[in-house]
Short mmCIF file of C-alpha atoms in Angstrom, two decimals:
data_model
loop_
_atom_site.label_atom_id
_atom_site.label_comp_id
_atom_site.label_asym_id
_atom_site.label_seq_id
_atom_site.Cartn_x
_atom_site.Cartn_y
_atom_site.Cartn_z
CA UNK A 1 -21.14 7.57 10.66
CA UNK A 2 -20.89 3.65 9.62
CA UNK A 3 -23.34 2.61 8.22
CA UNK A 4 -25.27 -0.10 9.71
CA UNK A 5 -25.19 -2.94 7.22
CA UNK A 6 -21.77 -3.95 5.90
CA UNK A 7 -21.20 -5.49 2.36
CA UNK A 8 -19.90 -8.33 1.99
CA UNK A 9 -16.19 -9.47 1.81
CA UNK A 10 -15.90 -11.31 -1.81
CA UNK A 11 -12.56 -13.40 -2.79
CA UNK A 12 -11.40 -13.17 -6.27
CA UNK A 13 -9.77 -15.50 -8.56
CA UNK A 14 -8.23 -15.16 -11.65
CA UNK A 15 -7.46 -17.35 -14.89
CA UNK A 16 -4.87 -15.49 -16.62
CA UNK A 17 -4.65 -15.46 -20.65
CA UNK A 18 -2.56 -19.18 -20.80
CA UNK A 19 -3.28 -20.07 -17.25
CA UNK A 20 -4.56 -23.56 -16.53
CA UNK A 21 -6.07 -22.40 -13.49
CA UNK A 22 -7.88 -19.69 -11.52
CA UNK A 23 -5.48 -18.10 -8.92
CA UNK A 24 -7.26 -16.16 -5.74
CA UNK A 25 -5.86 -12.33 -6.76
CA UNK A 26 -7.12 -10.54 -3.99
CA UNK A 27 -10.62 -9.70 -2.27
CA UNK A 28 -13.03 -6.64 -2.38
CA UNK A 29 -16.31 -5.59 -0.70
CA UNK A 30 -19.32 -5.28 -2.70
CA UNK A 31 -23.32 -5.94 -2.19
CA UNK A 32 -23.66 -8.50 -4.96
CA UNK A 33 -22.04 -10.88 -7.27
CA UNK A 34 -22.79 -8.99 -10.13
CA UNK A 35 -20.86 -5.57 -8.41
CA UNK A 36 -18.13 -7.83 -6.83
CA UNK A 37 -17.35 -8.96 -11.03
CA UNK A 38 -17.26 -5.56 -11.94
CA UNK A 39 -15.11 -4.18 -9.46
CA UNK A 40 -12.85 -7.51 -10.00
CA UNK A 41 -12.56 -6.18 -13.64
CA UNK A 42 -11.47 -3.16 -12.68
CA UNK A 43 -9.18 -3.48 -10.33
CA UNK A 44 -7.26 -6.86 -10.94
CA UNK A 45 -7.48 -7.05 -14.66
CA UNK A 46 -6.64 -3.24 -15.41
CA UNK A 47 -3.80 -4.71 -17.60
CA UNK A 48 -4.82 -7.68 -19.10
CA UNK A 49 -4.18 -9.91 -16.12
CA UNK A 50 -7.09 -12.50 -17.15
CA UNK A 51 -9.84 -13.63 -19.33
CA UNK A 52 -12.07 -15.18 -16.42
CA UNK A 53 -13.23 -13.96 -12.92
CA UNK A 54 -14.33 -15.95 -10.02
CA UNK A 55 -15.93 -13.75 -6.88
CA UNK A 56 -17.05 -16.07 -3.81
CA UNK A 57 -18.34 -14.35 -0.76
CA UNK A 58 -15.56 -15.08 1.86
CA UNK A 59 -18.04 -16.23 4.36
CA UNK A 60 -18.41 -19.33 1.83
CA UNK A 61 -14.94 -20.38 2.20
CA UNK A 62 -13.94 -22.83 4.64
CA UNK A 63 -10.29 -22.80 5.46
CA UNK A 64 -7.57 -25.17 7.43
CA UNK A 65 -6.36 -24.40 10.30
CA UNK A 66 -2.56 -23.50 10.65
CA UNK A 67 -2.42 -25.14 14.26
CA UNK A 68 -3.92 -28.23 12.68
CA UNK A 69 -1.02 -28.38 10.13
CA UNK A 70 0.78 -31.34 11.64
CA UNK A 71 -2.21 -33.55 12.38
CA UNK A 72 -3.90 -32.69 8.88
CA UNK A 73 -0.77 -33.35 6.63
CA UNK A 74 1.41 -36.20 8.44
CA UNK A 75 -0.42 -38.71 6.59
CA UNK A 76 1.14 -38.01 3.75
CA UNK A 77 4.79 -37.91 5.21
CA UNK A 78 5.17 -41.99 5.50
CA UNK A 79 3.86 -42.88 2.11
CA UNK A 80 7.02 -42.50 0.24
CA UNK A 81 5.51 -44.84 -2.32
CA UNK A 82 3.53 -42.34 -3.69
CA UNK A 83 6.31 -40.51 -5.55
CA UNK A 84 7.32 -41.92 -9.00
CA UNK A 85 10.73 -41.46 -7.52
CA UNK A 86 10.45 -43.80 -4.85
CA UNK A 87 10.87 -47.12 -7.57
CA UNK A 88 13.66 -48.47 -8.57
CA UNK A 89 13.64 -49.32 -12.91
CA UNK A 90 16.24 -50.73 -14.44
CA UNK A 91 18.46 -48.30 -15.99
CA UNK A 92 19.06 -50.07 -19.42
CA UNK A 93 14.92 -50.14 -19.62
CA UNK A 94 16.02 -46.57 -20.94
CA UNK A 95 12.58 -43.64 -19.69
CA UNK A 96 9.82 -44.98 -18.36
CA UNK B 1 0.19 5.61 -4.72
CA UNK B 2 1.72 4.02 -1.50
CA UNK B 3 3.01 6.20 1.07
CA UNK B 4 6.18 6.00 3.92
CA UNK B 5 5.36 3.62 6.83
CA UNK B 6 7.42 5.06 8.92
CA UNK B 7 5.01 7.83 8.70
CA UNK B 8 1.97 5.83 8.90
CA UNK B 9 2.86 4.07 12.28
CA UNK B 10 4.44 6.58 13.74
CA UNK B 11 1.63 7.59 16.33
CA UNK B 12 1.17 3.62 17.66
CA UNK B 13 0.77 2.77 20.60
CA UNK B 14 1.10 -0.37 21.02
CA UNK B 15 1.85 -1.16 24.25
CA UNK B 16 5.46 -2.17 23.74
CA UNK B 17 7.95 -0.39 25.79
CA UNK B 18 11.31 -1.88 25.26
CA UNK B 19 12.20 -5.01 22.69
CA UNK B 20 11.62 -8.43 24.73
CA UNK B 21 14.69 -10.69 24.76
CA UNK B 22 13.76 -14.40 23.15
CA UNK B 23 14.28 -15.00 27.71
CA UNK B 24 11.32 -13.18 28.56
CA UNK B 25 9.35 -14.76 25.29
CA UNK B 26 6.36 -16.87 25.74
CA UNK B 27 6.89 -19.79 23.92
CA UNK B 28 4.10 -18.87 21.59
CA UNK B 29 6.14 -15.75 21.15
CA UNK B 30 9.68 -17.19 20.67
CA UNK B 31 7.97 -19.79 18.26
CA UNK B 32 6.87 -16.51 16.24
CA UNK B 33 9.79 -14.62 16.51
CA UNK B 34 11.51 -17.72 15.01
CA UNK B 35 9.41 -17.60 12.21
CA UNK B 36 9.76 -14.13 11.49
CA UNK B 37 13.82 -14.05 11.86
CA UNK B 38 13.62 -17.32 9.45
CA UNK B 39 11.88 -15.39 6.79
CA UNK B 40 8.43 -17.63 6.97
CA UNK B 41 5.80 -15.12 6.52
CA UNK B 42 3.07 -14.71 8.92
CA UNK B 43 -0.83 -15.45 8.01
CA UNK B 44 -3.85 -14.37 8.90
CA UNK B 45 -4.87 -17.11 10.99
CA UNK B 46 -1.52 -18.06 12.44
CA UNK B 47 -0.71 -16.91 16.09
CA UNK B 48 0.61 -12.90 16.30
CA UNK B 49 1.74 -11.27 19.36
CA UNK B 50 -1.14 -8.68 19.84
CA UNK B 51 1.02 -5.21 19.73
CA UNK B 52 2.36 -6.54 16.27
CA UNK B 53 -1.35 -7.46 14.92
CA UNK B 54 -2.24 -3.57 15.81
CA UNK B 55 0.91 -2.12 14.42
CA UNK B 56 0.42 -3.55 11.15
CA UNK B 57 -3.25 -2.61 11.53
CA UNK B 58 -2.23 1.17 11.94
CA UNK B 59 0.25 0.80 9.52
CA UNK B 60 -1.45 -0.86 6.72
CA UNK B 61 -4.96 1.18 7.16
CA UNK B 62 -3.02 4.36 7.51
CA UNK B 63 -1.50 3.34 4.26
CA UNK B 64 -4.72 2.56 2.70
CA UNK B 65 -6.10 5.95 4.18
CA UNK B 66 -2.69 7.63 2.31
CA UNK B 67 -4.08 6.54 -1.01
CA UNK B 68 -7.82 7.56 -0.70
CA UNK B 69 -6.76 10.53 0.01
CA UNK B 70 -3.80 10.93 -2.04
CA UNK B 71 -6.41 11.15 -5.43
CA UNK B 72 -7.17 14.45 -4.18
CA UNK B 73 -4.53 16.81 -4.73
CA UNK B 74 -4.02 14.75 -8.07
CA UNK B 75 -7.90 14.37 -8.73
CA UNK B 76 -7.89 18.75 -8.89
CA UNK B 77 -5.46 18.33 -12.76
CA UNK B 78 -8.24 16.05 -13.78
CA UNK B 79 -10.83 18.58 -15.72
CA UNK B 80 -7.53 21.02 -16.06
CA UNK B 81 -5.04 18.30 -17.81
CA UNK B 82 -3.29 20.41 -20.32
CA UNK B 83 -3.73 17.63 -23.29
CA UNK B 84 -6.02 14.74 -24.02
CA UNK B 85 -3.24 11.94 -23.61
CA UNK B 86 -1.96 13.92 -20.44
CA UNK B 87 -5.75 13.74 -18.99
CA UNK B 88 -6.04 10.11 -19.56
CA UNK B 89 -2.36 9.26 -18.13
CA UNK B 90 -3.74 10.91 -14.78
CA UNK B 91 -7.18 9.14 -14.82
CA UNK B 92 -5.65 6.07 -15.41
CA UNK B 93 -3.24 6.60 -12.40
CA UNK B 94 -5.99 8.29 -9.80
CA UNK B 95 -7.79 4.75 -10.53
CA UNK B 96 -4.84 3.11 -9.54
CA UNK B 97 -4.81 4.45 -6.29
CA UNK B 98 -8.16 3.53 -5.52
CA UNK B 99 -7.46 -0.08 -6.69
CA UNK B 100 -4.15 0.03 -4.01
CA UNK B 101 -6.35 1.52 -1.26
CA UNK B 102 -8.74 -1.65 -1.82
CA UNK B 103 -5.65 -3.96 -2.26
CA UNK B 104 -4.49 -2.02 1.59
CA UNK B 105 -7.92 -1.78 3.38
CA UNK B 106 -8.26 -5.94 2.15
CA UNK B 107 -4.95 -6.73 3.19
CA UNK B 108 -5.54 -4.90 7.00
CA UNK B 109 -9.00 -6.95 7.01
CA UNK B 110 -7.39 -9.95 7.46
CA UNK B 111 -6.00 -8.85 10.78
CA UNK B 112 -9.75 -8.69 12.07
CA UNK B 113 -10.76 -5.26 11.55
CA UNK B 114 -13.94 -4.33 9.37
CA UNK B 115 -12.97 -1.69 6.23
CA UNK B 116 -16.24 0.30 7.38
CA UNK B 117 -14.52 0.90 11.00
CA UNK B 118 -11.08 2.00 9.03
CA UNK B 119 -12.84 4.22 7.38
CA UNK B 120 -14.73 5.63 10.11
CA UNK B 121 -11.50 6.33 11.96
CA UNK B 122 -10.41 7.89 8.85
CA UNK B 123 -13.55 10.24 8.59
CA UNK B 124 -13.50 10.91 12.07
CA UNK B 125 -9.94 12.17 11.76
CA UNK B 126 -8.56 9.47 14.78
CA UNK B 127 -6.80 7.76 11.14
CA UNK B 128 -3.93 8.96 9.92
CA UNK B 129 -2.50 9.46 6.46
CA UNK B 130 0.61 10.22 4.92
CA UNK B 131 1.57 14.33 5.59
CA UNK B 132 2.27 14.73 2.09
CA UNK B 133 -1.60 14.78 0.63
CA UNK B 134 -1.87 17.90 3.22
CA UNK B 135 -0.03 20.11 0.52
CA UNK B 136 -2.08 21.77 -2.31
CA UNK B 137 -1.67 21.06 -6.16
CA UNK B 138 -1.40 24.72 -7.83
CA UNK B 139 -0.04 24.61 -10.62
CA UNK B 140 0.44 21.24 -13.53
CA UNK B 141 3.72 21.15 -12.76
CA UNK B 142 2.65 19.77 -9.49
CA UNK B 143 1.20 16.60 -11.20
CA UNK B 144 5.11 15.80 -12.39
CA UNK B 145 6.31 16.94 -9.17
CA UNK B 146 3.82 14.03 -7.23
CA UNK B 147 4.57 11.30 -9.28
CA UNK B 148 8.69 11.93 -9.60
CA UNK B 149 8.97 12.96 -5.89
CA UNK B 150 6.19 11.78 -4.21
CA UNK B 151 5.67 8.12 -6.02
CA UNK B 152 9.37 7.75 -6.31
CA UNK B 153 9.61 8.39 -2.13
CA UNK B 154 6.42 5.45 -1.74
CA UNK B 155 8.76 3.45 -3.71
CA UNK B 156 11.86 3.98 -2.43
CA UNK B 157 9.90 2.93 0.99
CA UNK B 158 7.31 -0.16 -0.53
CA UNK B 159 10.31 -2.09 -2.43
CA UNK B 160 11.85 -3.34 0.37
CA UNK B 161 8.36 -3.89 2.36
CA UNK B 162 7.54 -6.67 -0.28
CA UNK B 163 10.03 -8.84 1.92
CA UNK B 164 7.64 -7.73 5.44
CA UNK B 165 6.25 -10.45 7.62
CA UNK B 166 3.25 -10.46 7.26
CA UNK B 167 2.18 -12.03 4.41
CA UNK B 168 -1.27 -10.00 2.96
CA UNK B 169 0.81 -7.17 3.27
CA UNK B 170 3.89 -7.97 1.43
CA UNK B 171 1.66 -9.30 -1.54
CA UNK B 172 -0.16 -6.00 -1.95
CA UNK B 173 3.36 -4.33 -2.40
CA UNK B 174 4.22 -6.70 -4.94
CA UNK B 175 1.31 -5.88 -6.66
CA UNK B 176 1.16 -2.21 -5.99
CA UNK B 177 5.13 -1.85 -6.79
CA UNK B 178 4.23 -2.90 -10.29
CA UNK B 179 1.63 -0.52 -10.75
CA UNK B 180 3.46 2.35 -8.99
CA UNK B 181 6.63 2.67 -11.56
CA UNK B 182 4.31 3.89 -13.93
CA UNK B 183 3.25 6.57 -11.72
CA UNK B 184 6.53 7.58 -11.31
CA UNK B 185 7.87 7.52 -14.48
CA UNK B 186 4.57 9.67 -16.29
CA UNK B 187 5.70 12.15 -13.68
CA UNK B 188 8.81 12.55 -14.72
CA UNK B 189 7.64 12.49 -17.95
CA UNK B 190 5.85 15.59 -17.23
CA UNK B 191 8.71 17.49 -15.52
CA UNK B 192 11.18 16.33 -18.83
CA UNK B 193 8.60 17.88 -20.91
CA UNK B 194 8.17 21.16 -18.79
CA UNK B 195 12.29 21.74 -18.14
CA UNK B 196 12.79 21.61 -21.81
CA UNK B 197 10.03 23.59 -22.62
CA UNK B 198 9.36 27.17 -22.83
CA UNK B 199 11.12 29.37 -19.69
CA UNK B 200 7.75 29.66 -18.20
CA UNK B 201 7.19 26.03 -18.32
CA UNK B 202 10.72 25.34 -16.91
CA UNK B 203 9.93 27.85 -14.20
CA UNK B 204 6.52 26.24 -13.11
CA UNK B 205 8.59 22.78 -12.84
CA UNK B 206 11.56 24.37 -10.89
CA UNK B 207 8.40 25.90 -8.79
CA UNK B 208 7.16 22.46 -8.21
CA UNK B 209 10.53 20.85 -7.19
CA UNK B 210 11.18 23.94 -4.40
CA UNK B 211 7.36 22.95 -3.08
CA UNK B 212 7.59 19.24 -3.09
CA UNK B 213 10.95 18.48 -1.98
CA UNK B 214 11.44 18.98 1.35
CA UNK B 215 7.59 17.72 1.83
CA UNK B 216 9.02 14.35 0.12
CA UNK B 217 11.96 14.26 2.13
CA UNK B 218 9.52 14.29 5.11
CA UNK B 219 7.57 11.24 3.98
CA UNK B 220 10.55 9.10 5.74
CA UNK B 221 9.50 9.97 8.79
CA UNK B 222 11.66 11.52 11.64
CA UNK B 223 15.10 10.06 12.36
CA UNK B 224 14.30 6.79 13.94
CA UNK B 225 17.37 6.55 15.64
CA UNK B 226 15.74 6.86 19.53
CA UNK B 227 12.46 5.01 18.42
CA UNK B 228 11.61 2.02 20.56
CA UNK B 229 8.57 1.36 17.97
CA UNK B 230 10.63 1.47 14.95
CA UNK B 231 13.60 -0.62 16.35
CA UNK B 232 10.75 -3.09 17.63
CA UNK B 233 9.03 -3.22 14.23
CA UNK B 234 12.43 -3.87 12.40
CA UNK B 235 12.98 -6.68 14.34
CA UNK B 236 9.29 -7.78 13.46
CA UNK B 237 10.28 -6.80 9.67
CA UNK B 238 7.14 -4.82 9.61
CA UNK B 239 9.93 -2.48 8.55
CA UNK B 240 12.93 -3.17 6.88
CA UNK B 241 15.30 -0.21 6.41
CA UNK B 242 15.55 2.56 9.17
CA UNK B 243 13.78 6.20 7.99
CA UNK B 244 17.19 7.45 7.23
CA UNK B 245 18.66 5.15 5.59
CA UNK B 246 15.96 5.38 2.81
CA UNK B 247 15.62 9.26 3.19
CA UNK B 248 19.32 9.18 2.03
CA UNK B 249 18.55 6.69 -0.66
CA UNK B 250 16.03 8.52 -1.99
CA UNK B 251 18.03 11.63 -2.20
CA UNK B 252 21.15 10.04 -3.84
CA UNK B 253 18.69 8.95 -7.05
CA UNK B 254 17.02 11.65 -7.17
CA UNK B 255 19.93 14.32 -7.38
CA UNK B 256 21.04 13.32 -10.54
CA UNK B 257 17.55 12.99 -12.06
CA UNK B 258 16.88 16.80 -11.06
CA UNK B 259 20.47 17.84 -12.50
CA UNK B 260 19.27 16.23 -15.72
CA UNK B 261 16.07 17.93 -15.69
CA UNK B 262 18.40 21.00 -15.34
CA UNK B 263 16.43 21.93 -12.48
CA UNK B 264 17.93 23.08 -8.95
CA UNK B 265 16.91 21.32 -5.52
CA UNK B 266 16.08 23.93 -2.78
CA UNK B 267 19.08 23.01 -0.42
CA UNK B 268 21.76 25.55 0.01
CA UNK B 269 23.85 22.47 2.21
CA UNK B 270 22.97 20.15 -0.54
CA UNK B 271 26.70 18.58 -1.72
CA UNK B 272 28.38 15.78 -2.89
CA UNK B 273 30.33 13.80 -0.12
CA UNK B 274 33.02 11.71 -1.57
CA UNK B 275 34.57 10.42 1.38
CA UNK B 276 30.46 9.02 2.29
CA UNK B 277 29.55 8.16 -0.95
CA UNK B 278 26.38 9.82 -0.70
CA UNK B 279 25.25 13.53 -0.71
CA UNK B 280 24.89 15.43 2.31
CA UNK B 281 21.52 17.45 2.64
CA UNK B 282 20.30 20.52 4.95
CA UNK B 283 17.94 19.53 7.84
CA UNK B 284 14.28 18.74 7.18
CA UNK B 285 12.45 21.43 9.19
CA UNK B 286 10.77 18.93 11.24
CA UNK B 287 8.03 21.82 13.14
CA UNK B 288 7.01 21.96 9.92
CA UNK B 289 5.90 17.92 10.03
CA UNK B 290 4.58 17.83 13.53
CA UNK B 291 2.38 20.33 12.24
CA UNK B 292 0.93 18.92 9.42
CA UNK B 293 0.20 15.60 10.92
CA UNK B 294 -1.22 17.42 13.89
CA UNK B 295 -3.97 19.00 11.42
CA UNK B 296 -2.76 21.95 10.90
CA UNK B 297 -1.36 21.33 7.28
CA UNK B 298 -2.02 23.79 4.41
CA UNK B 299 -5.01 20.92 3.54
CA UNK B 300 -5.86 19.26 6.29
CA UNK B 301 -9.00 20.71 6.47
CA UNK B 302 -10.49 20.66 3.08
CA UNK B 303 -9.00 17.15 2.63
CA UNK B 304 -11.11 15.53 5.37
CA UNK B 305 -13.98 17.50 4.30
CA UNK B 306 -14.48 16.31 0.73
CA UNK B 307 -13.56 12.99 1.87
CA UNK B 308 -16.61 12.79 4.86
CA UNK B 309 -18.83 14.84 2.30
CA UNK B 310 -18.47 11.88 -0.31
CA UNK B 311 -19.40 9.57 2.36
CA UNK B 312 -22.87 11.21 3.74
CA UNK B 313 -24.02 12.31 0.12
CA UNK B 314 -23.09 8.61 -1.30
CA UNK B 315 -25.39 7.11 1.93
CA UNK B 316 -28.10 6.83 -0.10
CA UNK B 317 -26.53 5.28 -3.64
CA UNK B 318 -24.94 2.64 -0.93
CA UNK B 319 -28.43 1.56 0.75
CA UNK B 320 -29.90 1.55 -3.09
CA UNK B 321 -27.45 -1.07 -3.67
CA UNK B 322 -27.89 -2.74 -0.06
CA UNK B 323 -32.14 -2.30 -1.36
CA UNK B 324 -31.42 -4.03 -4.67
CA UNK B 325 -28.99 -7.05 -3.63
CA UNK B 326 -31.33 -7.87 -0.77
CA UNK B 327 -34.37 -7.61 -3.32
CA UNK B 328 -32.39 -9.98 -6.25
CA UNK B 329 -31.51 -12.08 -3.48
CA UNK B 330 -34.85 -12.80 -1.91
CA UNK B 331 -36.24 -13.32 -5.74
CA UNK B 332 -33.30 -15.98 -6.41
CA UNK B 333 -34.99 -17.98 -3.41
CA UNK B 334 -37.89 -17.89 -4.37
CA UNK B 335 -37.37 -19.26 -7.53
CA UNK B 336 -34.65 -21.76 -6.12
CA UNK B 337 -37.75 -22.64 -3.90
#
């Protein structure tokens, strides 16, 4: 009964009315771009949830790997100085 | 519309026969555990122990399955919705439930099963879906009936499964939880209407509430009190609240809301305990429910029918589509050429 080609996985992502940014919303199968936008209409912006759409075929998407978690983001851990926080001003300098 | 998972998972097997002790844990298994009793949810490409990847497989396809199927009985008001504003409340909510079978089916994909395959099992009849969709829609009343009783059941059940492990799922209850108050207040919208209407209209929604109550009741799922599954997939929180403990949630809310409607719910043990704090209610004929998720529902039948009938006639608009992307696609590299 399945038929023998599958269409494709798209992700969808989302830039809501005031939002800076596109936010992934979901996913949905469809055979082109052009489908996958339509569909992402309908079904994640049914109530005015954004003013732009984003579909990328999943396959495109290259993602980190949760095992890798400690090797990938350690570097980051021991550089302290990279936080505003981490210097000392004066307090009578007032904001800086 | 998002349906009981009790009911959904109830027919895994998943291989587990009693609930591991963190001593006879892998470490790979203790280390998930440990996430899971610490509240970090669970990804898709994180380590799972294998019976818990095919539980929530079961569970969240057989919920995706509940909705597909759920727009039928609702789907047969559509062309009969007794006003304009009535007709477009229902279209508007039928929609819905195809958007929260996508958000499901997507959501169970990222366990590493293909939607195509769910939906095979589901048109071969190996998938279940909720019992509930196995009762017909006669009258309009009905419509009310689903969305206060049935809707208001899903969300008695889905609320608390936006805290569940696993991550993809309990987003697409946050999402669908949203959407699914809607549904139930238009139906009770509908029954308010009909109880304060003429005495036929009152008597078509008292009708409703004698057909769809105990069937609602049922969408908890048998007492889970002996389950080895359900005790296992609490301490996964793939479940959250035993069956009845939300069965008697549901029926404490929704008590009141019938007296209101001035409406009477078909339960001749049905009474107020005091000393509990909740009501006591009559036993759920439960031959009934074996029976109906065997097949042998008032609907089973047709429901699986239309559904595999919309999938052979539809073979050819989906290889059009396959015809024309492949087409645009080979013309885009040529030009790109």
């Amino acid at each position: 009964m399945t038929d023998k080609k599958e269409w494709p996985l798209w992700e969808v992502f989302i830039r809501s009315q005031h939002g800076l940014a596109h936010r992934h919303v979901g996913s949905l199968h469809a055979p082109d771009a052009e489908m996958a936008i339509m569909n992402a209409r309908d079904v994640y912006t049914r109530r005015n949830e954004g003013v732009s759409i984003w579909v990328v075929k999943a396959s495109e998407i290259a993602a980190s790997s949760p095992s890798e978690k400690g090797p990938l983001f350690d570097p980051a851990n021991s550089k302290v100085y990279r936080h505003p926080t981490f210097y000392e001003i004066p307090e009578e300098l007032g904001h800086m | 519309m998002l349906r009981r998972s009790a009911v959904y998972a109830q027919m895994v097997k998943t291989g587990v026969d009693h609930i591991q002790s963190k001593e006879e844990m892998s470490p790979e298994e203790r280390a998930f555990q440990d996430r899971v009793d610490a509240d970090i949810k669970i990804e898709p490409k994180e380590w799972m122990p294998e019976a818990y990847r095919k539980t929530l497989i079961r569970q969240i396809s057989q919920h995706a399955h509940s909705e597909i199927i759920g727009m039928q009985p609702e789907g047969n008001w559509i062309t009969r919705a007794p006003t304009l504003e009535r007709k477009a409340i229902l279209l508007a909510k039928v929609q819905d439930e195809a958007g929260h079978g996508l958000y499901l089916y997507c959501a169970a994909e990222t366990l590493g099963v293909s939607r195509d395959e769910l939906l095979e099992q589901l048109n071969s009849g190996k998938a279940k879906y909720s019992s509930i969709f196995n009762y017909p829609t006669l009258t309009w009343a009905d419509i009310g009936a689903i969305g206060w009783l049935v809707d208001g059941a899903a969300i008695m059940n889905q609320v608390p499964l936006q805290r569940c492990s696993y991550g993809p799922y309990s987003r697409a209850m946050v999402r669908i939880c949203k959407e699914e108050s809607f549904h139930q207040r238009q139906g009770y919208d509908i029954m308010m209407k009909l109880a304060k209407g003429t005495p036929e209209q009152k008597a078509m929604a008292q009708d409703a509430l004698n057909r769809w109550w105990w069937p609602s009741l049922m969408m908890f799922g048998p007492s889970d009190a002996e389950s080895v599954h359900s005790a296992q997939s609490m301490r996964w929180k793939i479940k959250i609240n035993s069956n009845d403990e939300l069965r008697q949630k549901f029926v404490d809310q929704t008590v009141p809301q019938a007296e209101y409607l001035g409406l009477t719910v078909p339960d001749p043990d049905l009474k107020w305990n005091a000393e509990r704090g909740h009501y006591d209610f009559g036993a759920v004929n439960w031959d009934e429910f074996y029976q109906v998720v065997a097949g042998n529902g008032p609907c089973n039948r047709q429901r699986l029918r239309t559904r595999v009938k919309a999938y052979e006639e539809g073979r050819w608009v989906r290889e059009a589509a396959d015809a024309y992307a492949a087409k645009k696609a080979a013309r885009a590299q040529v030009k790109a050429a």
